[in-house]
């Protein structure tokens, strides 16, 4: 059986930058780390895992050449529990910018 090519709408770029997540509905804040980004969204890891469909604000900690200091409005696309020791966090989260 031939392999199916894995395709994305936008190219991903690796990065490691600390962020603060704000749950749009509750107003609670959580720490996390972005590990890759594209023009459409980011992959991040956090101890907090909002449900898919939930809106959040993402704010990058400190100055960064890729992200500005304004909060980004985004929507959770998916979340997965991380079971290995390779992460400091419990959840991997796929986020799309609104």
PDB file of N, CA and C in Angstrom:
ATOM      1  N   UNK A   1       0.837  -1.171   0.000  1.00  0.00           N
ATOM      2  CA  UNK A   1       0.000   0.000   0.000  1.00  0.00           C
ATOM      3  C   UNK A   1       0.886   1.240   0.000  1.00  0.00           C
ATOM      4  N   UNK A   2       0.650   2.203  -0.900  1.00  0.00           N
ATOM      5  CA  UNK A   2       1.484   3.402  -0.945  1.00  0.00           C
ATOM      6  C   UNK A   2       1.222   4.305   0.259  1.00  0.00           C
ATOM      7  N   UNK A   3       2.256   4.985   0.693  1.00  0.00           N
ATOM      8  CA  UNK A   3       2.133   5.919   1.823  1.00  0.00           C
ATOM      9  C   UNK A   3       1.431   7.187   1.364  1.00  0.00           C
ATOM     10  N   UNK A   4       0.646   7.760   2.235  1.00  0.00           N
ATOM     11  CA  UNK A   4      -0.031   9.024   1.946  1.00  0.00           C
ATOM     12  C   UNK A   4       0.820  10.155   2.503  1.00  0.00           C
ATOM     13  N   UNK A   5       1.089  11.157   1.673  1.00  0.00           N
ATOM     14  CA  UNK A   5       1.915  12.293   2.092  1.00  0.00           C
ATOM     15  C   UNK A   5       1.178  13.100   3.156  1.00  0.00           C
ATOM     16  N   UNK A   6       1.887  13.483   4.202  1.00  0.00           N
ATOM     17  CA  UNK A   6       1.324  14.297   5.275  1.00  0.00           C
ATOM     18  C   UNK A   6       1.382  15.756   4.847  1.00  0.00           C
ATOM     19  N   UNK A   7       0.240  16.422   4.802  1.00  0.00           N
ATOM     20  CA  UNK A   7       0.202  17.789   4.309  1.00  0.00           C
ATOM     21  C   UNK A   7      -0.435  18.717   5.324  1.00  0.00           C
ATOM     22  N   UNK A   8       0.081  19.929   5.392  1.00  0.00           N
ATOM     23  CA  UNK A   8      -0.469  20.973   6.243  1.00  0.00           C
ATOM     24  C   UNK A   8      -0.775  22.178   5.373  1.00  0.00           C
ATOM     25  N   UNK A   9      -1.692  23.007   5.837  1.00  0.00           N
ATOM     26  CA  UNK A   9      -2.039  24.215   5.098  1.00  0.00           C
ATOM     27  C   UNK A   9      -0.895  25.226   5.126  1.00  0.00           C
ATOM     28  N   UNK A  10      -0.131  25.264   6.227  1.00  0.00           N
ATOM     29  CA  UNK A  10       0.953  26.231   6.389  1.00  0.00           C
ATOM     30  C   UNK A  10       2.194  25.540   6.933  1.00  0.00           C
ATOM     31  N   UNK A  11       3.355  26.055   6.536  1.00  0.00           N
ATOM     32  CA  UNK A  11       4.625  25.520   7.026  1.00  0.00           C
ATOM     33  C   UNK A  11       4.774  25.808   8.516  1.00  0.00           C
ATOM     34  N   UNK A  12       5.304  24.849   9.254  1.00  0.00           N
ATOM     35  CA  UNK A  12       5.537  24.992  10.693  1.00  0.00           C
ATOM     36  C   UNK A  12       6.997  25.345  10.949  1.00  0.00           C
ATOM     37  N   UNK A  13       7.215  26.137  11.994  1.00  0.00           N
ATOM     38  CA  UNK A  13       8.553  26.542  12.404  1.00  0.00           C
ATOM     39  C   UNK A  13       8.732  26.197  13.872  1.00  0.00           C
ATOM     40  N   UNK A  14       9.837  25.563  14.203  1.00  0.00           N
ATOM     41  CA  UNK A  14      10.123  25.199  15.590  1.00  0.00           C
ATOM     42  C   UNK A  14      10.573  26.410  16.377  1.00  0.00           C
ATOM     43  N   UNK A  15      10.165  26.436  17.626  1.00  0.00           N
ATOM     44  CA  UNK A  15      10.489  27.539  18.534  1.00  0.00           C
ATOM     45  C   UNK A  15      10.249  27.021  19.950  1.00  0.00           C
ATOM     46  N   UNK A  16      10.778  27.682  20.923  1.00  0.00           N
ATOM     47  CA  UNK A  16      10.454  27.373  22.318  1.00  0.00           C
ATOM     48  C   UNK A  16      10.356  28.690  23.055  1.00  0.00           C
ATOM     49  N   UNK A  17       9.120  29.082  23.344  1.00  0.00           N
ATOM     50  CA  UNK A  17       8.884  30.370  23.996  1.00  0.00           C
ATOM     51  C   UNK A  17       7.752  30.216  25.016  1.00  0.00           C
ATOM     52  N   UNK A  18       7.965  30.794  26.190  1.00  0.00           N
ATOM     53  CA  UNK A  18       6.972  30.736  27.252  1.00  0.00           C
ATOM     54  C   UNK A  18       5.775  31.626  26.958  1.00  0.00           C
ATOM     55  N   UNK A  19       4.588  31.151  27.339  1.00  0.00           N
ATOM     56  CA  UNK A  19       3.358  31.909  27.112  1.00  0.00           C
ATOM     57  C   UNK A  19       2.465  31.836  28.337  1.00  0.00           C
ATOM     58  N   UNK A  20       1.522  32.739  28.385  1.00  0.00           N
ATOM     59  CA  UNK A  20       0.452  32.717  29.368  1.00  0.00           C
ATOM     60  C   UNK A  20      -0.842  32.522  28.601  1.00  0.00           C
ATOM     61  N   UNK A  21      -1.640  31.546  29.029  1.00  0.00           N
ATOM     62  CA  UNK A  21      -2.945  31.295  28.426  1.00  0.00           C
ATOM     63  C   UNK A  21      -4.007  31.888  29.327  1.00  0.00           C
ATOM     64  N   UNK A  22      -4.966  32.561  28.744  1.00  0.00           N
ATOM     65  CA  UNK A  22      -6.124  33.042  29.499  1.00  0.00           C
ATOM     66  C   UNK A  22      -7.368  32.406  28.912  1.00  0.00           C
ATOM     67  N   UNK A  23      -8.103  31.691  29.735  1.00  0.00           N
ATOM     68  CA  UNK A  23      -9.368  31.117  29.300  1.00  0.00           C
ATOM     69  C   UNK A  23     -10.349  32.266  29.100  1.00  0.00           C
ATOM     70  N   UNK A  24     -10.842  32.423  27.882  1.00  0.00           N
ATOM     71  CA  UNK A  24     -11.714  33.541  27.523  1.00  0.00           C
ATOM     72  C   UNK A  24     -12.981  33.568  28.367  1.00  0.00           C
ATOM     73  N   UNK A  25     -13.511  32.399  28.715  1.00  0.00           N
ATOM     74  CA  UNK A  25     -14.771  32.313  29.455  1.00  0.00           C
ATOM     75  C   UNK A  25     -14.588  32.569  30.943  1.00  0.00           C
ATOM     76  N   UNK A  26     -13.546  31.966  31.551  1.00  0.00           N
ATOM     77  CA  UNK A  26     -13.387  32.060  33.002  1.00  0.00           C
ATOM     78  C   UNK A  26     -12.463  33.190  33.446  1.00  0.00           C
ATOM     79  N   UNK A  27     -11.534  33.599  32.567  1.00  0.00           N
ATOM     80  CA  UNK A  27     -10.564  34.617  32.938  1.00  0.00           C
ATOM     81  C   UNK A  27      -9.366  34.083  33.706  1.00  0.00           C
ATOM     82  N   UNK A  28      -9.284  32.760  33.928  1.00  0.00           N
ATOM     83  CA  UNK A  28      -8.140  32.169  34.626  1.00  0.00           C
ATOM     84  C   UNK A  28      -6.911  32.147  33.728  1.00  0.00           C
ATOM     85  N   UNK A  29      -5.717  32.263  34.346  1.00  0.00           N
ATOM     86  CA  UNK A  29      -4.445  32.274  33.619  1.00  0.00           C
ATOM     87  C   UNK A  29      -3.653  31.009  33.908  1.00  0.00           C
ATOM     88  N   UNK A  30      -2.932  30.528  32.895  1.00  0.00           N
ATOM     89  CA  UNK A  30      -2.106  29.323  33.006  1.00  0.00           C
ATOM     90  C   UNK A  30      -0.819  29.522  32.211  1.00  0.00           C
ATOM     91  N   UNK A  31       0.262  28.910  32.664  1.00  0.00           N
ATOM     92  CA  UNK A  31       1.538  28.970  31.947  1.00  0.00           C
ATOM     93  C   UNK A  31       1.635  27.840  30.938  1.00  0.00           C
ATOM     94  N   UNK A  32       2.419  28.077  29.905  1.00  0.00           N
ATOM     95  CA  UNK A  32       2.653  27.059  28.895  1.00  0.00           C
ATOM     96  C   UNK A  32       3.877  27.415  28.068  1.00  0.00           C
ATOM     97  N   UNK A  33       4.173  26.582  27.075  1.00  0.00           N
ATOM     98  CA  UNK A  33       5.295  26.800  26.167  1.00  0.00           C
ATOM     99  C   UNK A  33       4.855  26.482  24.751  1.00  0.00           C
ATOM    100  N   UNK A  34       5.110  27.420  23.816  1.00  0.00           N
ATOM    101  CA  UNK A  34       4.881  27.161  22.395  1.00  0.00           C
ATOM    102  C   UNK A  34       6.103  26.432  21.860  1.00  0.00           C
ATOM    103  N   UNK A  35       5.863  25.327  21.115  1.00  0.00           N
ATOM    104  CA  UNK A  35       6.955  24.553  20.532  1.00  0.00           C
ATOM    105  C   UNK A  35       7.022  24.641  19.016  1.00  0.00           C
ATOM    106  N   UNK A  36       5.941  25.021  18.358  1.00  0.00           N
ATOM    107  CA  UNK A  36       6.012  25.352  16.941  1.00  0.00           C
ATOM    108  C   UNK A  36       4.860  26.267  16.576  1.00  0.00           C
ATOM    109  N   UNK A  37       5.032  26.982  15.464  1.00  0.00           N
ATOM    110  CA  UNK A  37       4.023  27.938  15.035  1.00  0.00           C
ATOM    111  C   UNK A  37       3.941  27.949  13.512  1.00  0.00           C
ATOM    112  N   UNK A  38       2.847  28.475  13.013  1.00  0.00           N
ATOM    113  CA  UNK A  38       2.652  28.692  11.579  1.00  0.00           C
ATOM    114  C   UNK A  38       1.842  29.971  11.433  1.00  0.00           C
ATOM    115  N   UNK A  39       1.465  30.300  10.212  1.00  0.00           N
ATOM    116  CA  UNK A  39       0.634  31.489  10.012  1.00  0.00           C
ATOM    117  C   UNK A  39      -0.781  31.262  10.507  1.00  0.00           C
ATOM    118  N   UNK A  40      -1.166  29.984  10.704  1.00  0.00           N
ATOM    119  CA  UNK A  40      -2.525  29.652  11.128  1.00  0.00           C
ATOM    120  C   UNK A  40      -2.680  29.432  12.629  1.00  0.00           C
ATOM    121  N   UNK A  41      -1.607  29.022  13.317  1.00  0.00           N
ATOM    122  CA  UNK A  41      -1.744  28.704  14.732  1.00  0.00           C
ATOM    123  C   UNK A  41      -0.455  28.216  15.346  1.00  0.00           C
ATOM    124  N   UNK A  42      -0.580  27.595  16.526  1.00  0.00           N
ATOM    125  CA  UNK A  42       0.593  27.121  17.265  1.00  0.00           C
ATOM    126  C   UNK A  42       0.308  25.756  17.885  1.00  0.00           C
ATOM    127  N   UNK A  43       1.400  25.048  18.217  1.00  0.00           N
ATOM    128  CA  UNK A  43       1.317  23.876  19.087  1.00  0.00           C
ATOM    129  C   UNK A  43       1.967  24.292  20.383  1.00  0.00           C
ATOM    130  N   UNK A  44       1.269  24.073  21.494  1.00  0.00           N
ATOM    131  CA  UNK A  44       1.829  24.425  22.795  1.00  0.00           C
ATOM    132  C   UNK A  44       1.551  23.314  23.785  1.00  0.00           C
ATOM    133  N   UNK A  45       2.267  23.370  24.881  1.00  0.00           N
ATOM    134  CA  UNK A  45       2.065  22.421  25.971  1.00  0.00           C
ATOM    135  C   UNK A  45       1.809  23.209  27.242  1.00  0.00           C
ATOM    136  N   UNK A  46       0.929  22.658  28.097  1.00  0.00           N
ATOM    137  CA  UNK A  46       0.521  23.335  29.319  1.00  0.00           C
ATOM    138  C   UNK A  46      -0.043  22.321  30.304  1.00  0.00           C
ATOM    139  N   UNK A  47      -0.144  22.723  31.556  1.00  0.00           N
ATOM    140  CA  UNK A  47      -0.825  21.901  32.551  1.00  0.00           C
ATOM    141  C   UNK A  47      -2.337  22.028  32.407  1.00  0.00           C
ATOM    142  N   UNK A  48      -2.781  23.096  31.763  1.00  0.00           N
ATOM    143  CA  UNK A  48      -4.195  23.363  31.552  1.00  0.00           C
ATOM    144  C   UNK A  48      -4.571  22.965  30.124  1.00  0.00           C
ATOM    145  N   UNK A  49      -5.664  22.267  29.952  1.00  0.00           N
ATOM    146  CA  UNK A  49      -6.093  21.832  28.625  1.00  0.00           C
ATOM    147  C   UNK A  49      -7.558  22.180  28.401  1.00  0.00           C
ATOM    148  N   UNK A  50      -7.816  23.351  27.824  1.00  0.00           N
ATOM    149  CA  UNK A  50      -9.196  23.702  27.533  1.00  0.00           C
ATOM    150  C   UNK A  50      -9.810  22.735  26.518  1.00  0.00           C
ATOM    151  N   UNK A  51     -11.108  22.628  26.537  1.00  0.00           N
ATOM    152  CA  UNK A  51     -11.792  21.757  25.589  1.00  0.00           C
ATOM    153  C   UNK A  51     -11.689  22.321  24.174  1.00  0.00           C
ATOM    154  N   UNK A  52     -11.671  21.449  23.158  1.00  0.00           N
ATOM    155  CA  UNK A  52     -11.720  21.934  21.773  1.00  0.00           C
ATOM    156  C   UNK A  52     -12.948  22.813  21.561  1.00  0.00           C
ATOM    157  N   UNK A  53     -12.730  23.907  20.840  1.00  0.00           N
ATOM    158  CA  UNK A  53     -13.789  24.885  20.614  1.00  0.00           C
ATOM    159  C   UNK A  53     -13.737  26.058  21.564  1.00  0.00           C
ATOM    160  N   UNK A  54     -13.020  25.917  22.673  1.00  0.00           N
ATOM    161  CA  UNK A  54     -12.918  26.996  23.670  1.00  0.00           C
ATOM    162  C   UNK A  54     -11.985  28.095  23.150  1.00  0.00           C
ATOM    163  N   UNK A  55     -12.359  29.330  23.362  1.00  0.00           N
ATOM    164  CA  UNK A  55     -11.520  30.472  22.969  1.00  0.00           C
ATOM    165  C   UNK A  55     -10.572  30.833  24.116  1.00  0.00           C
ATOM    166  N   UNK A  56      -9.360  31.195  23.733  1.00  0.00           N
ATOM    167  CA  UNK A  56      -8.346  31.600  24.706  1.00  0.00           C
ATOM    168  C   UNK A  56      -7.598  32.813  24.175  1.00  0.00           C
ATOM    169  N   UNK A  57      -6.928  33.499  25.082  1.00  0.00           N
ATOM    170  CA  UNK A  57      -5.937  34.505  24.725  1.00  0.00           C
ATOM    171  C   UNK A  57      -4.562  33.892  24.995  1.00  0.00           C
ATOM    172  N   UNK A  58      -3.632  34.117  24.097  1.00  0.00           N
ATOM    173  CA  UNK A  58      -2.255  33.677  24.270  1.00  0.00           C
ATOM    174  C   UNK A  58      -1.392  34.924  24.336  1.00  0.00           C
ATOM    175  N   UNK A  59      -0.587  35.055  25.394  1.00  0.00           N
ATOM    176  CA  UNK A  59       0.335  36.180  25.521  1.00  0.00           C
ATOM    177  C   UNK A  59       1.733  35.636  25.731  1.00  0.00           C
ATOM    178  N   UNK A  60       2.660  36.069  24.880  1.00  0.00           N
ATOM    179  CA  UNK A  60       4.040  35.620  24.965  1.00  0.00           C
ATOM    180  C   UNK A  60       4.718  36.315  26.126  1.00  0.00           C
ATOM    181  N   UNK A  61       5.479  35.541  26.923  1.00  0.00           N
ATOM    182  CA  UNK A  61       6.221  36.105  28.054  1.00  0.00           C
ATOM    183  C   UNK A  61       7.427  36.880  27.546  1.00  0.00           C
ATOM    184  N   UNK A  62       7.463  38.172  27.813  1.00  0.00           N
ATOM    185  CA  UNK A  62       8.615  38.980  27.447  1.00  0.00           C
ATOM    186  C   UNK A  62       8.642  39.327  25.969  1.00  0.00           C
ATOM    187  N   UNK A  63       9.696  40.012  25.570  1.00  0.00           N
ATOM    188  CA  UNK A  63       9.864  40.437  24.180  1.00  0.00           C
ATOM    189  C   UNK A  63      10.351  39.265  23.335  1.00  0.00           C
ATOM    190  N   UNK A  64       9.851  39.189  22.125  1.00  0.00           N
ATOM    191  CA  UNK A  64      10.258  38.129  21.215  1.00  0.00           C
ATOM    192  C   UNK A  64      10.193  38.654  19.789  1.00  0.00           C
ATOM    193  N   UNK A  65      11.137  38.233  18.937  1.00  0.00           N
ATOM    194  CA  UNK A  65      11.197  38.753  17.569  1.00  0.00           C
ATOM    195  C   UNK A  65      10.083  38.220  16.669  1.00  0.00           C
ATOM    196  N   UNK A  66       9.478  37.086  17.001  1.00  0.00           N
ATOM    197  CA  UNK A  66       8.411  36.507  16.179  1.00  0.00           C
ATOM    198  C   UNK A  66       7.037  37.008  16.631  1.00  0.00           C
ATOM    199  N   UNK A  67       6.795  37.026  17.931  1.00  0.00           N
ATOM    200  CA  UNK A  67       5.493  37.391  18.485  1.00  0.00           C
ATOM    201  C   UNK A  67       5.567  38.769  19.124  1.00  0.00           C
ATOM    202  N   UNK A  68       4.492  39.545  19.002  1.00  0.00           N
ATOM    203  CA  UNK A  68       4.467  40.823  19.699  1.00  0.00           C
ATOM    204  C   UNK A  68       3.873  40.636  21.096  1.00  0.00           C
ATOM    205  N   UNK A  69       3.774  41.703  21.860  1.00  0.00           N
ATOM    206  CA  UNK A  69       3.309  41.608  23.245  1.00  0.00           C
ATOM    207  C   UNK A  69       1.795  41.623  23.384  1.00  0.00           C
ATOM    208  N   UNK A  70       1.070  41.828  22.291  1.00  0.00           N
ATOM    209  CA  UNK A  70      -0.387  41.832  22.349  1.00  0.00           C
ATOM    210  C   UNK A  70      -0.901  40.403  22.505  1.00  0.00           C
ATOM    211  N   UNK A  71      -1.989  40.211  23.233  1.00  0.00           N
ATOM    212  CA  UNK A  71      -2.558  38.859  23.335  1.00  0.00           C
ATOM    213  C   UNK A  71      -3.176  38.433  22.002  1.00  0.00           C
ATOM    214  N   UNK A  72      -3.005  37.169  21.666  1.00  0.00           N
ATOM    215  CA  UNK A  72      -3.579  36.592  20.456  1.00  0.00           C
ATOM    216  C   UNK A  72      -4.862  35.867  20.831  1.00  0.00           C
ATOM    217  N   UNK A  73      -5.948  36.160  20.128  1.00  0.00           N
ATOM    218  CA  UNK A  73      -7.189  35.429  20.325  1.00  0.00           C
ATOM    219  C   UNK A  73      -7.101  34.158  19.490  1.00  0.00           C
ATOM    220  N   UNK A  74      -7.413  33.022  20.105  1.00  0.00           N
ATOM    221  CA  UNK A  74      -7.276  31.740  19.422  1.00  0.00           C
ATOM    222  C   UNK A  74      -8.372  30.793  19.874  1.00  0.00           C
ATOM    223  N   UNK A  75      -8.524  29.716  19.130  1.00  0.00           N
ATOM    224  CA  UNK A  75      -9.506  28.687  19.461  1.00  0.00           C
ATOM    225  C   UNK A  75      -8.789  27.337  19.548  1.00  0.00           C
ATOM    226  N   UNK A  76      -9.161  26.550  20.559  1.00  0.00           N
ATOM    227  CA  UNK A  76      -8.559  25.233  20.744  1.00  0.00           C
ATOM    228  C   UNK A  76      -9.109  24.292  19.673  1.00  0.00           C
ATOM    229  N   UNK A  77      -8.218  23.672  18.907  1.00  0.00           N
ATOM    230  CA  UNK A  77      -8.613  22.718  17.875  1.00  0.00           C
ATOM    231  C   UNK A  77      -8.594  21.292  18.408  1.00  0.00           C
ATOM    232  N   UNK A  78      -7.584  20.956  19.211  1.00  0.00           N
ATOM    233  CA  UNK A  78      -7.475  19.620  19.795  1.00  0.00           C
ATOM    234  C   UNK A  78      -6.583  19.685  21.017  1.00  0.00           C
ATOM    235  N   UNK A  79      -6.667  18.638  21.833  1.00  0.00           N
ATOM    236  CA  UNK A  79      -5.796  18.498  23.011  1.00  0.00           C
ATOM    237  C   UNK A  79      -5.518  17.015  23.207  1.00  0.00           C
ATOM    238  N   UNK A  80      -4.324  16.721  23.705  1.00  0.00           N
ATOM    239  CA  UNK A  80      -3.931  15.340  23.976  1.00  0.00           C
ATOM    240  C   UNK A  80      -3.143  15.297  25.276  1.00  0.00           C
ATOM    241  N   UNK A  81      -3.427  14.302  26.078  1.00  0.00           N
ATOM    242  CA  UNK A  81      -2.664  14.123  27.303  1.00  0.00           C
ATOM    243  C   UNK A  81      -1.298  13.559  26.943  1.00  0.00           C
ATOM    244  N   UNK A  82      -0.247  14.098  27.574  1.00  0.00           N
ATOM    245  CA  UNK A  82       1.125  13.650  27.349  1.00  0.00           C
ATOM    246  C   UNK A  82       1.489  12.665  28.447  1.00  0.00           C
ATOM    247  N   UNK A  83       1.887  11.481  28.061  1.00  0.00           N
ATOM    248  CA  UNK A  83       2.167  10.425  29.026  1.00  0.00           C
ATOM    249  C   UNK A  83       3.648  10.153  29.222  1.00  0.00           C
ATOM    250  N   UNK A  84       4.503  10.876  28.522  1.00  0.00           N
ATOM    251  CA  UNK A  84       5.939  10.564  28.634  1.00  0.00           C
ATOM    252  C   UNK A  84       6.649  11.585  29.514  1.00  0.00           C
ATOM    253  N   UNK A  85       7.902  11.300  29.804  1.00  0.00           N
ATOM    254  CA  UNK A  85       8.703  12.171  30.666  1.00  0.00           C
ATOM    255  C   UNK A  85       9.441  13.245  29.884  1.00  0.00           C
ATOM    256  N   UNK A  86       9.189  13.343  28.577  1.00  0.00           N
ATOM    257  CA  UNK A  86       9.930  14.300  27.767  1.00  0.00           C
ATOM    258  C   UNK A  86       9.376  15.722  27.871  1.00  0.00           C
ATOM    259  N   UNK A  87       8.264  15.913  28.579  1.00  0.00           N
ATOM    260  CA  UNK A  87       7.664  17.233  28.714  1.00  0.00           C
ATOM    261  C   UNK A  87       7.483  17.587  30.181  1.00  0.00           C
ATOM    262  N   UNK A  88       7.526  18.877  30.453  1.00  0.00           N
ATOM    263  CA  UNK A  88       7.245  19.372  31.800  1.00  0.00           C
ATOM    264  C   UNK A  88       5.749  19.551  32.021  1.00  0.00           C
ATOM    265  N   UNK A  89       4.957  19.345  30.971  1.00  0.00           N
ATOM    266  CA  UNK A  89       3.524  19.600  31.021  1.00  0.00           C
ATOM    267  C   UNK A  89       2.724  18.323  30.825  1.00  0.00           C
ATOM    268  N   UNK A  90       1.438  18.392  31.124  1.00  0.00           N
ATOM    269  CA  UNK A  90       0.553  17.235  31.015  1.00  0.00           C
ATOM    270  C   UNK A  90      -0.204  17.149  29.699  1.00  0.00           C
ATOM    271  N   UNK A  91      -0.323  18.287  28.959  1.00  0.00           N
ATOM    272  CA  UNK A  91      -1.151  18.305  27.767  1.00  0.00           C
ATOM    273  C   UNK A  91      -0.453  18.984  26.594  1.00  0.00           C
ATOM    274  N   UNK A  92      -0.641  18.416  25.409  1.00  0.00           N
ATOM    275  CA  UNK A  92      -0.273  19.046  24.149  1.00  0.00           C
ATOM    276  C   UNK A  92      -1.546  19.619  23.539  1.00  0.00           C
ATOM    277  N   UNK A  93      -1.464  20.828  22.979  1.00  0.00           N
ATOM    278  CA  UNK A  93      -2.661  21.525  22.528  1.00  0.00           C
ATOM    279  C   UNK A  93      -2.413  22.142  21.147  1.00  0.00           C
ATOM    280  N   UNK A  94      -3.322  21.892  20.227  1.00  0.00           N
ATOM    281  CA  UNK A  94      -3.294  22.535  18.915  1.00  0.00           C
ATOM    282  C   UNK A  94      -4.239  23.716  18.907  1.00  0.00           C
ATOM    283  N   UNK A  95      -3.725  24.879  18.502  1.00  0.00           N
ATOM    284  CA  UNK A  95      -4.480  26.127  18.582  1.00  0.00           C
ATOM    285  C   UNK A  95      -4.488  26.805  17.216  1.00  0.00           C
ATOM    286  N   UNK A  96      -5.632  27.338  16.813  1.00  0.00           N
ATOM    287  CA  UNK A  96      -5.740  28.117  15.579  1.00  0.00           C
ATOM    288  C   UNK A  96      -6.090  29.557  15.931  1.00  0.00           C
ATOM    289  N   UNK A  97      -5.409  30.507  15.291  1.00  0.00           N
ATOM    290  CA  UNK A  97      -5.720  31.916  15.513  1.00  0.00           C
ATOM    291  C   UNK A  97      -7.123  32.247  15.003  1.00  0.00           C
ATOM    292  N   UNK A  98      -7.806  33.150  15.707  1.00  0.00           N
ATOM    293  CA  UNK A  98      -9.134  33.608  15.267  1.00  0.00           C
ATOM    294  C   UNK A  98      -8.993  34.855  14.421  1.00  0.00           C
TER     295      UNK A  98
END
